[in-house]
């Protein structure tokens, strides 16, 4: 194999690679020899088919497979020999006019990661803003849970049912005067205005009192899943046992026990733990932003444009999605368009910080264990359809960049925790409002990489996304390279590509389908 460097400009590299025809032919011959014992052909004993006939039968597919494998091996060898660290998937093209029996001429172009010295980990000073959990926050959480746990009490027998009241009813549904299956229930609860039953059912019970009996007429929706009822007019004989009104939920021992707990004290303890966890997360976010700001301020070096492009694309997609949800999408989009250059600078900052964190982690032995990686893979696989999960797992096992992207967030957190341990940290107790204000101030500052950037008249969703871009979860990819939009090699005779990165596109998560309606088992008027 012959390698010539054709470009060496900054972080850009390009090479021409020649794979001799003799090398490809030797690989084809070896492959034919390998598979010959498994080839079956009429007139020959198993394993005795001559090599020339095997070549005649399977030569094209073997040649395609060998060329692809040889290209992959050649590129891997190039990376090792030149000690290249690709920022993204290299672009590989097989020269035009290639045919069997000719040398394979490849062009390989890529961007490499910059050579960095791991930043010093001493001298980092951080302030940890802590918030004690106030009883009022626990009380607020308790009240929120209580508001979600509705309880009912019987109203006076003269009470007429109104929106929000609950009826306890018996009903029997009839189609053409004949009771139909699934159209009957006893002492069924029905909240007026809840939309629980088919249109028209609840409305006709408004004003009903305990003890009332009435027959109502309703028409099932055309798309009702039970075909024999879809679009049909039916009647329901209804008896009202009770009219109930919502009762105030008392936060006491009985309330805690209704939630499956032993006591109100235990419930308060659990809620206090949740609030503490939330506040600790905010504290960590604020401290992490301080750390990243210090790293960003102390380092400036060229970063691969392709990585910046990929990062910017992620930010931009998020901006457009948020702009589309604004009251005036057009105005929001115009605003973020006017700040496009600033968001590109944010993307550049994110990439630079990711590379810095990667160097720190590698220099200090920060690693993701095999057990941690297995857990990450299993968790990530759950977002895919069951039939795609094995393909996703195989992709992660065989594609280094896909694996790196998966472990990047956890790797970054471990590097940050390592730096926290090295840092000189002072604690300051603040209120929740002060902590949130500090985080928002950091967001605004980080979202303004351009010194002369003007504050927009209206805070658009773009601002939020920009802040997220520099968030602890945004300045990531410590170890990962953003998903490469690689240019595939010009179509070789190979039937499958040299890499398996495209498998990822096939292993897409299942789309969230609208749940299919199904007939109610015991309540025909109820709609799913």
Short mmCIF file of C-alpha atoms in Angstrom, two decimals:
data_model
loop_
_atom_site.label_atom_id
_atom_site.label_comp_id
_atom_site.label_asym_id
_atom_site.label_seq_id
_atom_site.Cartn_x
_atom_site.Cartn_y
_atom_site.Cartn_z
CA UNK A 1 0.00 0.00 0.00
CA UNK A 2 1.31 3.41 -0.98
CA UNK A 3 0.33 6.57 0.92
CA UNK A 4 0.94 10.17 -0.18
CA UNK A 5 -0.08 13.22 1.84
CA UNK A 6 -1.81 15.73 -0.42
CA UNK A 7 -3.05 18.29 2.13
CA UNK A 8 -1.69 19.45 5.46
CA UNK A 9 -3.37 22.74 6.28
CA UNK A 10 -4.16 23.52 9.89
CA UNK A 11 -6.37 20.67 11.08
CA UNK A 12 -7.16 19.49 7.54
CA UNK A 13 -5.45 16.42 6.14
CA UNK A 14 -5.84 14.59 2.84
CA UNK A 15 -4.10 11.51 1.45
CA UNK A 16 -4.03 9.46 -1.69
CA UNK A 17 -3.83 5.76 -0.99
CA UNK A 18 -3.01 3.10 -3.58
CA UNK A 19 -3.94 -0.49 -2.86
CA UNK A 20 -2.15 -2.77 -5.37
CA UNK A 21 -4.30 -5.08 -7.46
CA UNK A 22 -2.09 -7.94 -6.33
CA UNK A 23 -3.05 -7.32 -2.71
CA UNK A 24 -6.75 -7.34 -3.58
CA UNK A 25 -6.32 -10.49 -5.68
CA UNK A 26 -4.47 -12.25 -2.86
CA UNK A 27 -7.31 -11.42 -0.49
CA UNK A 28 -9.88 -12.72 -2.98
CA UNK A 29 -7.96 -15.96 -3.40
CA UNK A 30 -7.72 -16.40 0.36
CA UNK A 31 -11.45 -15.78 0.73
CA UNK A 32 -12.30 -18.31 -1.99
CA UNK A 33 -10.11 -20.87 -0.29
CA UNK A 34 -11.84 -20.13 2.98
CA UNK A 35 -15.40 -20.55 1.72
CA UNK A 36 -14.80 -23.38 -0.78
CA UNK A 37 -15.41 -26.18 1.77
CA UNK A 38 -18.93 -24.80 2.38
CA UNK A 39 -19.89 -24.46 -1.29
CA UNK A 40 -22.35 -27.01 -2.66
CA UNK A 41 -22.63 -27.75 -6.39
CA UNK A 42 -24.36 -30.62 -8.23
CA UNK A 43 -21.87 -33.21 -9.41
CA UNK A 44 -19.26 -32.47 -6.74
CA UNK A 45 -18.82 -33.89 -3.31
CA UNK A 46 -19.14 -31.39 -0.42
CA UNK A 47 -15.93 -29.40 -0.10
CA UNK A 48 -14.57 -30.59 -3.46
CA UNK A 49 -15.83 -27.81 -5.73
CA UNK A 50 -12.83 -26.43 -7.69
CA UNK A 51 -11.70 -22.93 -6.79
CA UNK A 52 -12.20 -21.66 -10.34
CA UNK A 53 -15.88 -22.68 -10.22
CA UNK A 54 -16.29 -21.06 -6.80
CA UNK A 55 -14.81 -17.88 -8.28
CA UNK A 56 -17.16 -18.11 -11.28
CA UNK A 57 -20.21 -18.57 -9.04
CA UNK A 58 -19.40 -16.08 -6.29
CA UNK A 59 -16.58 -13.96 -7.68
CA UNK A 60 -18.49 -10.67 -7.93
CA UNK A 61 -19.82 -10.76 -4.37
CA UNK A 62 -16.47 -11.93 -2.98
CA UNK A 63 -14.69 -9.15 -4.86
CA UNK A 64 -17.15 -6.55 -3.51
CA UNK A 65 -16.69 -7.80 0.05
CA UNK A 66 -12.90 -7.90 -0.23
CA UNK A 67 -12.66 -4.39 -1.70
CA UNK A 68 -14.73 -2.97 1.13
CA UNK A 69 -12.76 -4.84 3.78
CA UNK A 70 -9.48 -3.81 2.15
CA UNK A 71 -10.53 -0.15 2.04
CA UNK A 72 -11.49 -0.24 5.70
CA UNK A 73 -8.20 -1.90 6.66
CA UNK A 74 -6.25 0.60 4.57
CA UNK A 75 -7.90 3.58 6.24
CA UNK A 76 -7.40 2.07 9.70
CA UNK A 77 -3.75 1.51 8.85
CA UNK A 78 -3.43 5.10 7.63
CA UNK A 79 -4.81 6.40 10.93
CA UNK A 80 -2.39 4.26 12.92
CA UNK A 81 0.70 4.93 10.81
CA UNK A 82 0.19 8.69 10.69
CA UNK A 83 -1.06 8.79 14.29
CA UNK A 84 -4.18 10.66 13.21
CA UNK A 85 -7.03 11.46 15.54
CA UNK A 86 -10.01 12.16 13.26
CA UNK A 87 -12.47 14.76 14.48
CA UNK A 88 -15.24 13.25 12.36
CA UNK A 89 -15.67 10.30 10.05
CA UNK A 90 -13.07 10.57 7.26
CA UNK A 91 -14.39 11.09 3.75
CA UNK A 92 -13.32 8.21 1.54
CA UNK A 93 -13.67 8.06 -2.23
CA UNK A 94 -12.73 5.25 -4.55
CA UNK A 95 -11.28 6.59 -7.78
CA UNK A 96 -13.45 6.57 -10.87
CA UNK A 97 -12.89 3.79 -13.35
CA UNK A 98 -11.91 1.20 -10.77
CA UNK A 99 -12.48 -2.36 -11.92
CA UNK A 100 -11.37 -5.79 -10.87
CA UNK A 101 -7.73 -6.39 -11.68
CA UNK A 102 -6.75 -2.72 -11.25
CA UNK A 103 -5.07 -0.92 -8.38
CA UNK A 104 -7.60 0.74 -6.06
CA UNK A 105 -6.92 4.48 -5.85
CA UNK A 106 -8.43 6.08 -2.75
CA UNK A 107 -8.67 9.68 -1.64
CA UNK A 108 -9.04 10.14 2.11
CA UNK A 109 -9.78 13.55 3.61
CA UNK A 110 -10.43 14.43 7.23
CA UNK A 111 -10.04 16.96 10.00
CA UNK A 112 -7.90 15.99 12.96
CA UNK A 113 -8.19 16.92 16.58
CA UNK A 114 -5.72 19.59 17.72
CA UNK A 115 -2.69 18.54 19.74
CA UNK A 116 -3.30 19.85 23.23
CA UNK A 117 -1.54 19.71 26.52
CA UNK A 118 -3.86 18.77 29.32
CA UNK A 119 -4.75 21.92 31.29
CA UNK A 120 -3.43 22.17 34.82
CA UNK A 121 -5.91 21.02 37.43
CA UNK A 122 -4.56 23.11 40.29
CA UNK A 123 -5.47 26.69 41.10
CA UNK A 124 -9.18 26.25 40.35
CA UNK A 125 -11.33 28.21 42.78
CA UNK A 126 -15.09 27.72 42.89
CA UNK A 127 -17.98 28.93 44.99
CA UNK A 128 -20.64 26.43 45.95
CA UNK A 129 -24.01 28.08 46.48
CA UNK A 130 -26.13 25.99 48.84
CA UNK A 131 -29.79 26.33 49.75
CA UNK A 132 -31.19 24.82 52.97
CA UNK A 133 -34.52 23.09 52.54
CA UNK A 134 -37.24 25.21 54.11
CA UNK A 135 -40.31 23.66 55.74
CA UNK A 136 -42.42 25.89 53.50
CA UNK A 137 -41.09 24.08 50.41
CA UNK A 138 -42.01 20.71 51.89
CA UNK A 139 -45.45 22.09 52.76
CA UNK A 140 -45.85 23.34 49.19
CA UNK A 141 -44.97 19.90 47.82
CA UNK A 142 -47.45 18.29 50.20
CA UNK A 143 -50.22 20.62 49.09
CA UNK A 144 -49.44 19.92 45.44
CA UNK A 145 -49.77 16.17 46.02
CA UNK A 146 -52.96 16.67 48.00
CA UNK A 147 -54.47 18.75 45.19
CA UNK A 148 -53.88 15.83 42.82
CA UNK A 149 -55.57 13.33 45.14
CA UNK A 150 -59.24 14.16 44.78
CA UNK A 151 -61.68 12.90 47.36
CA UNK A 152 -65.46 13.07 47.23
CA UNK A 153 -68.28 13.45 49.71
CA UNK A 154 -72.00 12.87 49.22
CA UNK A 155 -73.98 16.00 48.49
CA UNK A 156 -77.50 16.70 49.72
CA UNK A 157 -80.12 14.64 47.90
CA UNK A 158 -81.57 17.84 46.48
CA UNK A 159 -78.22 18.82 44.91
CA UNK A 160 -78.38 19.06 41.10
CA UNK A 161 -75.26 17.78 39.34
CA UNK A 162 -73.09 20.48 37.78
CA UNK A 163 -69.73 20.57 36.05
CA UNK A 164 -67.07 19.10 38.31
CA UNK A 165 -69.51 17.02 40.37
CA UNK A 166 -69.23 13.25 40.43
CA UNK A 167 -72.21 10.95 39.90
CA UNK A 168 -72.44 7.33 41.00
CA UNK A 169 -74.67 5.66 38.41
CA UNK A 170 -75.96 2.42 36.96
CA UNK A 171 -76.52 2.33 33.23
CA UNK A 172 -77.70 -0.10 30.56
CA UNK A 173 -77.04 0.62 26.87
CA UNK A 174 -79.43 -0.50 24.14
CA UNK A 175 -79.16 -0.59 20.35
CA UNK A 176 -82.51 -0.75 18.58
CA UNK A 177 -84.05 -1.56 21.94
CA UNK A 178 -81.75 -4.54 22.59
CA UNK A 179 -79.09 -4.47 25.31
CA UNK A 180 -75.62 -4.73 23.76
CA UNK A 181 -72.50 -6.36 25.16
CA UNK A 182 -70.27 -4.12 27.25
CA UNK A 183 -72.93 -1.45 27.61
CA UNK A 184 -73.78 -2.07 31.25
CA UNK A 185 -72.23 -0.99 34.55
CA UNK A 186 -73.26 -0.63 38.18
CA UNK A 187 -72.22 2.14 40.59
CA UNK A 188 -69.87 3.60 38.01
CA UNK A 189 -68.28 6.98 38.86
CA UNK A 190 -68.72 9.75 36.31
CA UNK A 191 -67.38 13.30 36.68
CA UNK A 192 -69.51 15.79 34.78
CA UNK A 193 -67.38 17.67 32.25
CA UNK A 194 -64.50 15.21 32.35
CA UNK A 195 -65.07 13.97 28.81
CA UNK A 196 -64.77 10.42 30.12
CA UNK A 197 -67.84 9.16 28.26
CA UNK A 198 -68.88 9.61 24.65
CA UNK A 199 -70.13 13.07 23.56
CA UNK A 200 -73.62 13.92 24.79
CA UNK A 201 -73.70 11.41 27.64
CA UNK A 202 -72.45 13.62 30.46
CA UNK A 203 -74.28 16.71 29.22
CA UNK A 204 -77.63 14.97 29.53
CA UNK A 205 -76.94 14.15 33.16
CA UNK A 206 -76.24 17.75 34.12
CA UNK A 207 -78.90 18.74 36.65
CA UNK A 208 -79.62 15.16 37.72
CA UNK A 209 -80.25 14.45 41.45
CA UNK A 210 -79.76 11.38 43.61
CA UNK A 211 -82.53 8.89 42.90
CA UNK A 212 -83.25 10.16 39.39
CA UNK A 213 -83.84 7.65 36.60
CA UNK A 214 -83.76 8.73 33.00
CA UNK A 215 -83.20 7.46 29.49
CA UNK A 216 -80.77 9.38 27.35
CA UNK A 217 -80.01 9.10 23.65
CA UNK A 218 -76.48 9.38 22.28
CA UNK A 219 -74.76 8.65 18.97
CA UNK A 220 -71.44 6.83 19.01
CA UNK A 221 -68.58 8.51 17.07
CA UNK A 222 -68.02 7.31 13.50
CA UNK A 223 -64.49 6.19 14.44
CA UNK A 224 -65.57 4.25 17.53
CA UNK A 225 -63.51 1.03 17.58
CA UNK A 226 -66.49 -1.27 18.13
CA UNK A 227 -67.77 -1.46 14.56
CA UNK A 228 -71.30 -2.51 15.51
CA UNK A 229 -71.67 0.71 17.51
CA UNK A 230 -69.71 3.18 15.36
CA UNK A 231 -71.99 5.97 14.18
CA UNK A 232 -75.09 4.31 15.69
CA UNK A 233 -77.75 6.02 17.78
CA UNK A 234 -78.28 4.24 21.09
CA UNK A 235 -80.15 4.74 24.33
CA UNK A 236 -78.98 4.36 27.91
CA UNK A 237 -81.19 3.75 30.90
CA UNK A 238 -79.45 5.57 33.75
CA UNK A 239 -80.09 5.48 37.51
CA UNK A 240 -78.34 8.07 39.68
CA UNK A 241 -77.42 6.76 43.12
CA UNK A 242 -75.45 9.73 44.41
CA UNK A 243 -74.29 13.20 43.52
CA UNK A 244 -70.91 13.92 45.09
CA UNK A 245 -68.86 17.08 45.42
CA UNK A 246 -65.13 17.39 45.76
CA UNK A 247 -63.98 17.27 49.37
CA UNK A 248 -60.95 19.06 50.74
CA UNK A 249 -58.10 16.61 51.15
CA UNK A 250 -56.75 16.70 54.69
CA UNK A 251 -52.99 16.30 54.99
CA UNK A 252 -52.79 13.93 57.93
CA UNK A 253 -51.72 10.44 58.86
CA UNK A 254 -54.60 8.89 56.94
CA UNK A 255 -53.58 10.81 53.82
CA UNK A 256 -50.01 9.49 54.07
CA UNK A 257 -51.31 5.95 54.54
CA UNK A 258 -53.55 6.31 51.50
CA UNK A 259 -50.35 6.81 49.53
CA UNK A 260 -48.91 3.55 50.84
CA UNK A 261 -46.66 5.10 53.49
CA UNK A 262 -46.51 4.46 57.20
CA UNK A 263 -46.85 8.00 58.46
CA UNK A 264 -47.03 11.68 57.58
CA UNK A 265 -43.51 12.05 58.94
CA UNK A 266 -42.25 9.51 56.41
CA UNK A 267 -44.04 11.36 53.59
CA UNK A 268 -42.50 14.66 54.65
CA UNK A 269 -39.08 13.03 54.79
CA UNK A 270 -39.43 11.70 51.25
CA UNK A 271 -40.54 15.08 49.95
CA UNK A 272 -37.71 16.83 51.75
CA UNK A 273 -35.27 14.43 50.08
CA UNK A 274 -36.73 15.26 46.67
CA UNK A 275 -36.39 18.99 47.28
CA UNK A 276 -32.80 18.50 48.47
CA UNK A 277 -32.02 16.52 45.32
CA UNK A 278 -33.45 19.29 43.15
CA UNK A 279 -31.51 21.99 44.98
CA UNK A 280 -28.30 19.96 44.85
CA UNK A 281 -28.75 19.70 41.09
CA UNK A 282 -29.07 23.49 40.82
CA UNK A 283 -26.01 23.92 43.03
CA UNK A 284 -23.99 21.59 40.83
CA UNK A 285 -25.15 23.35 37.66
CA UNK A 286 -24.05 26.74 39.01
CA UNK A 287 -20.66 25.41 40.12
CA UNK A 288 -20.10 23.53 36.88
CA UNK A 289 -20.73 26.68 34.87
CA UNK A 290 -18.14 28.50 36.95
CA UNK A 291 -15.66 25.73 36.19
CA UNK A 292 -16.36 25.74 32.45
CA UNK A 293 -16.13 29.52 32.29
CA UNK A 294 -12.68 29.36 33.86
CA UNK A 295 -11.55 26.70 31.39
CA UNK A 296 -12.96 28.66 28.44
CA UNK A 297 -11.31 31.90 29.57
CA UNK A 298 -7.90 30.30 29.90
CA UNK A 299 -7.71 28.44 26.58
CA UNK A 300 -8.03 29.48 22.96
CA UNK A 301 -7.02 27.18 20.12
CA UNK A 302 -8.32 26.19 16.68
CA UNK A 303 -11.05 23.57 16.65
CA UNK A 304 -12.17 21.36 13.74
CA UNK A 305 -14.75 23.26 11.65
CA UNK A 306 -16.69 20.07 10.98
CA UNK A 307 -17.21 19.56 14.72
CA UNK A 308 -18.35 23.16 15.08
CA UNK A 309 -20.73 22.71 12.14
CA UNK A 310 -22.26 19.61 13.70
CA UNK A 311 -22.60 21.29 17.08
CA UNK A 312 -24.09 24.42 15.54
CA UNK A 313 -26.61 22.32 13.62
CA UNK A 314 -27.85 20.82 16.89
CA UNK A 315 -28.22 24.27 18.46
CA UNK A 316 -29.92 25.67 15.38
CA UNK A 317 -32.45 22.86 15.18
CA UNK A 318 -33.39 23.46 18.80
CA UNK A 319 -33.70 27.20 18.19
CA UNK A 320 -36.05 26.68 15.27
CA UNK A 321 -38.20 24.25 17.22
CA UNK A 322 -38.54 26.73 20.09
CA UNK A 323 -39.19 29.64 17.73
CA UNK A 324 -42.00 27.66 16.11
CA UNK A 325 -43.73 27.43 19.49
CA UNK A 326 -43.63 31.19 20.11
CA UNK A 327 -46.70 33.40 19.79
CA UNK A 328 -45.05 35.11 16.81
CA UNK A 329 -42.87 32.41 15.18
CA UNK A 330 -41.81 34.71 12.35
CA UNK A 331 -40.50 37.41 14.69
CA UNK A 332 -38.73 34.83 16.86
CA UNK A 333 -37.08 33.32 13.80
CA UNK A 334 -35.95 36.73 12.56
CA UNK A 335 -34.39 37.41 15.93
CA UNK A 336 -32.35 34.23 16.04
CA UNK A 337 -31.35 34.74 12.40
CA UNK A 338 -29.88 38.11 13.38
CA UNK A 339 -27.76 36.39 16.03
CA UNK A 340 -26.66 33.43 13.94
CA UNK A 341 -22.97 34.29 14.16
CA UNK A 342 -23.18 34.41 17.94
CA UNK A 343 -24.67 30.94 18.11
CA UNK A 344 -21.86 29.66 15.93
CA UNK A 345 -19.43 31.07 18.49
CA UNK A 346 -21.36 29.23 21.17
CA UNK A 347 -20.97 26.01 19.19
CA UNK A 348 -17.25 26.67 18.91
CA UNK A 349 -17.00 27.21 22.66
CA UNK A 350 -18.81 23.95 23.31
CA UNK A 351 -16.46 22.01 21.05
CA UNK A 352 -13.39 23.64 22.60
CA UNK A 353 -14.56 22.84 26.13
CA UNK A 354 -15.33 19.28 25.11
CA UNK A 355 -11.79 18.81 23.82
CA UNK A 356 -10.32 20.35 26.98
CA UNK A 357 -12.35 18.06 29.23
CA UNK A 358 -11.32 15.10 27.11
CA UNK A 359 -7.62 15.92 27.49
CA UNK A 360 -8.00 16.41 31.23
CA UNK A 361 -9.79 13.10 31.58
CA UNK A 362 -7.29 11.15 29.51
CA UNK A 363 -4.30 12.73 31.26
CA UNK A 364 -5.70 11.87 34.68
CA UNK A 365 -6.99 8.39 34.03
CA UNK A 366 -10.70 9.14 34.07
CA UNK A 367 -12.45 6.15 32.53
CA UNK A 368 -15.87 4.66 31.91
CA UNK A 369 -15.92 1.12 33.28
CA UNK A 370 -17.27 -1.76 31.23
CA UNK A 371 -20.14 -2.12 33.70
CA UNK A 372 -21.03 1.56 33.32
CA UNK A 373 -20.89 1.26 29.54
CA UNK A 374 -23.15 -1.79 29.60
CA UNK A 375 -25.69 0.11 31.67
CA UNK A 376 -25.55 3.06 29.26
CA UNK A 377 -26.14 0.75 26.31
CA UNK A 378 -29.08 -0.97 27.97
CA UNK A 379 -30.69 2.34 28.94
CA UNK A 380 -30.20 3.86 25.49
CA UNK A 381 -31.55 0.75 23.76
CA UNK A 382 -34.90 1.20 25.50
CA UNK A 383 -35.74 4.17 23.27
CA UNK A 384 -35.73 1.92 20.19
CA UNK A 385 -38.30 -0.54 18.95
CA UNK A 386 -37.70 -4.03 20.33
CA UNK A 387 -36.78 -5.32 16.88
CA UNK A 388 -34.13 -2.57 16.51
CA UNK A 389 -32.44 -2.93 19.89
CA UNK A 390 -30.04 -5.70 18.89
CA UNK A 391 -28.96 -3.68 15.85
CA UNK A 392 -28.37 -0.63 18.06
CA UNK A 393 -26.27 -2.67 20.50
CA UNK A 394 -24.22 -4.07 17.62
CA UNK A 395 -23.65 -0.55 16.29
CA UNK A 396 -22.31 0.62 19.64
CA UNK A 397 -20.04 -2.42 19.90
CA UNK A 398 -18.59 -2.01 16.40
CA UNK A 399 -18.59 1.74 15.78
CA UNK A 400 -16.12 3.68 17.91
CA UNK A 401 -17.69 7.07 17.26
CA UNK A 402 -21.19 5.89 18.13
CA UNK A 403 -19.85 4.40 21.35
CA UNK A 404 -17.99 7.62 22.16
CA UNK A 405 -21.11 9.69 21.68
CA UNK A 406 -23.09 7.43 23.98
CA UNK A 407 -20.61 7.62 26.84
CA UNK A 408 -19.76 11.33 26.38
CA UNK A 409 -22.23 12.81 28.93
CA UNK A 410 -21.22 10.36 31.66
CA UNK A 411 -17.54 10.79 30.82
CA UNK A 412 -17.90 14.56 31.10
CA UNK A 413 -19.61 14.30 34.47
CA UNK A 414 -16.78 12.12 35.76
CA UNK A 415 -14.17 14.61 34.53
CA UNK A 416 -16.06 17.48 36.15
CA UNK A 417 -16.32 15.56 39.42
CA UNK A 418 -12.57 14.95 39.23
CA UNK A 419 -11.97 18.69 38.83
CA UNK A 420 -14.33 19.46 41.70
CA UNK A 421 -12.19 17.25 43.91
CA UNK A 422 -9.08 19.20 42.87
CA UNK A 423 -10.65 22.65 43.21
CA UNK A 424 -10.59 24.96 46.18
CA UNK A 425 -14.28 25.31 47.02
CA UNK A 426 -15.88 27.82 49.35
CA UNK A 427 -19.49 27.46 50.46
CA UNK A 428 -22.05 30.23 50.63
CA UNK A 429 -25.62 29.78 51.78
CA UNK A 430 -28.19 31.53 49.59
CA UNK A 431 -31.90 31.42 48.91
CA UNK A 432 -33.42 29.44 46.05
CA UNK A 433 -34.16 32.71 44.28
CA UNK A 434 -30.54 33.85 44.58
CA UNK A 435 -29.29 30.50 43.28
CA UNK A 436 -31.61 30.59 40.28
CA UNK A 437 -30.65 34.21 39.60
CA UNK A 438 -26.98 33.22 39.62
CA UNK A 439 -27.64 30.42 37.12
CA UNK A 440 -29.61 32.73 34.85
CA UNK A 441 -26.84 35.32 35.02
CA UNK A 442 -24.32 32.67 33.99
CA UNK A 443 -26.60 31.64 31.14
CA UNK A 444 -26.87 35.19 29.86
CA UNK A 445 -23.13 35.72 30.11
CA UNK A 446 -22.25 32.44 28.44
CA UNK A 447 -24.81 33.09 25.72
CA UNK A 448 -22.97 36.26 24.69
CA UNK A 449 -19.65 35.16 23.20
CA UNK A 450 -19.55 38.30 21.10
CA UNK A 451 -18.43 41.20 23.28
CA UNK A 452 -20.64 43.71 21.54
CA UNK A 453 -23.74 41.58 21.31
CA UNK A 454 -26.90 43.60 21.90
CA UNK A 455 -29.63 42.32 24.18
CA UNK A 456 -32.77 41.55 22.17
CA UNK A 457 -35.84 43.62 22.87
CA UNK A 458 -37.82 40.49 23.62
CA UNK A 459 -36.41 37.41 25.24
CA UNK A 460 -37.05 34.80 22.60
CA UNK A 461 -36.71 31.05 23.02
CA UNK A 462 -33.43 31.42 21.20
CA UNK A 463 -31.97 32.81 24.38
CA UNK A 464 -32.98 29.75 26.29
CA UNK A 465 -31.44 27.44 23.77
CA UNK A 466 -28.25 29.48 23.73
CA UNK A 467 -28.05 29.20 27.45
CA UNK A 468 -28.59 25.48 27.20
CA UNK A 469 -25.85 25.35 24.66
CA UNK A 470 -23.38 26.38 27.35
CA UNK A 471 -25.12 24.47 30.07
CA UNK A 472 -23.37 21.74 31.95
CA UNK A 473 -25.09 19.28 29.67
CA UNK A 474 -24.31 21.30 26.57
CA UNK A 475 -20.57 21.81 26.87
CA UNK A 476 -20.15 18.12 26.48
CA UNK A 477 -18.87 15.65 23.97
CA UNK A 478 -15.80 15.51 26.15
CA UNK A 479 -14.86 12.30 24.50
CA UNK A 480 -17.33 12.20 21.67
CA UNK A 481 -17.13 13.57 18.21
CA UNK A 482 -20.49 14.93 16.99
CA UNK A 483 -22.30 12.57 14.67
CA UNK A 484 -20.50 12.67 11.39
CA UNK A 485 -22.40 13.42 8.24
CA UNK A 486 -19.88 11.46 6.29
CA UNK A 487 -19.64 11.46 2.54
CA UNK A 488 -19.69 7.80 1.54
CA UNK A 489 -17.06 6.46 -0.76
CA UNK A 490 -18.03 6.55 -4.40
CA UNK A 491 -19.95 3.43 -4.99
CA UNK A 492 -17.51 0.59 -5.18
CA UNK A 493 -18.59 -2.81 -6.39
CA UNK A 494 -19.12 -3.56 -2.73
CA UNK A 495 -22.64 -4.44 -1.64
CA UNK A 496 -22.17 -3.04 1.84
CA UNK A 497 -20.35 0.05 2.98
CA UNK A 498 -17.01 0.02 4.71
CA UNK A 499 -18.54 1.31 7.93
CA UNK A 500 -21.73 0.48 9.76
CA UNK A 501 -22.58 4.02 10.75
CA UNK A 502 -25.62 4.01 8.50
CA UNK A 503 -27.12 1.24 10.62
CA UNK A 504 -27.96 3.89 13.14
CA UNK A 505 -30.41 5.47 10.77
CA UNK A 506 -32.26 2.19 10.47
CA UNK A 507 -32.43 1.65 14.21
CA UNK A 508 -34.64 4.66 14.76
CA UNK A 509 -36.80 4.89 17.87
CA UNK A 510 -40.36 3.88 17.25
CA UNK A 511 -42.56 6.83 16.47
CA UNK A 512 -45.06 7.63 19.17
CA UNK A 513 -48.26 6.37 17.64
CA UNK A 514 -51.64 7.64 18.64
CA UNK A 515 -53.08 4.96 20.87
CA UNK A 516 -55.69 2.88 19.12
CA UNK A 517 -59.12 3.23 20.54
CA UNK A 518 -60.61 0.06 21.91
CA UNK A 519 -64.11 -0.75 23.09
CA UNK A 520 -64.61 -0.39 26.81
CA UNK A 521 -65.03 -3.74 28.47
CA UNK A 522 -67.78 -2.70 30.80
CA UNK A 523 -68.63 0.86 29.88
CA UNK A 524 -69.79 1.18 26.33
CA UNK A 525 -70.33 4.93 26.59
CA UNK A 526 -66.85 5.51 27.88
CA UNK A 527 -64.36 6.54 25.27
CA UNK A 528 -60.76 5.54 25.42
#
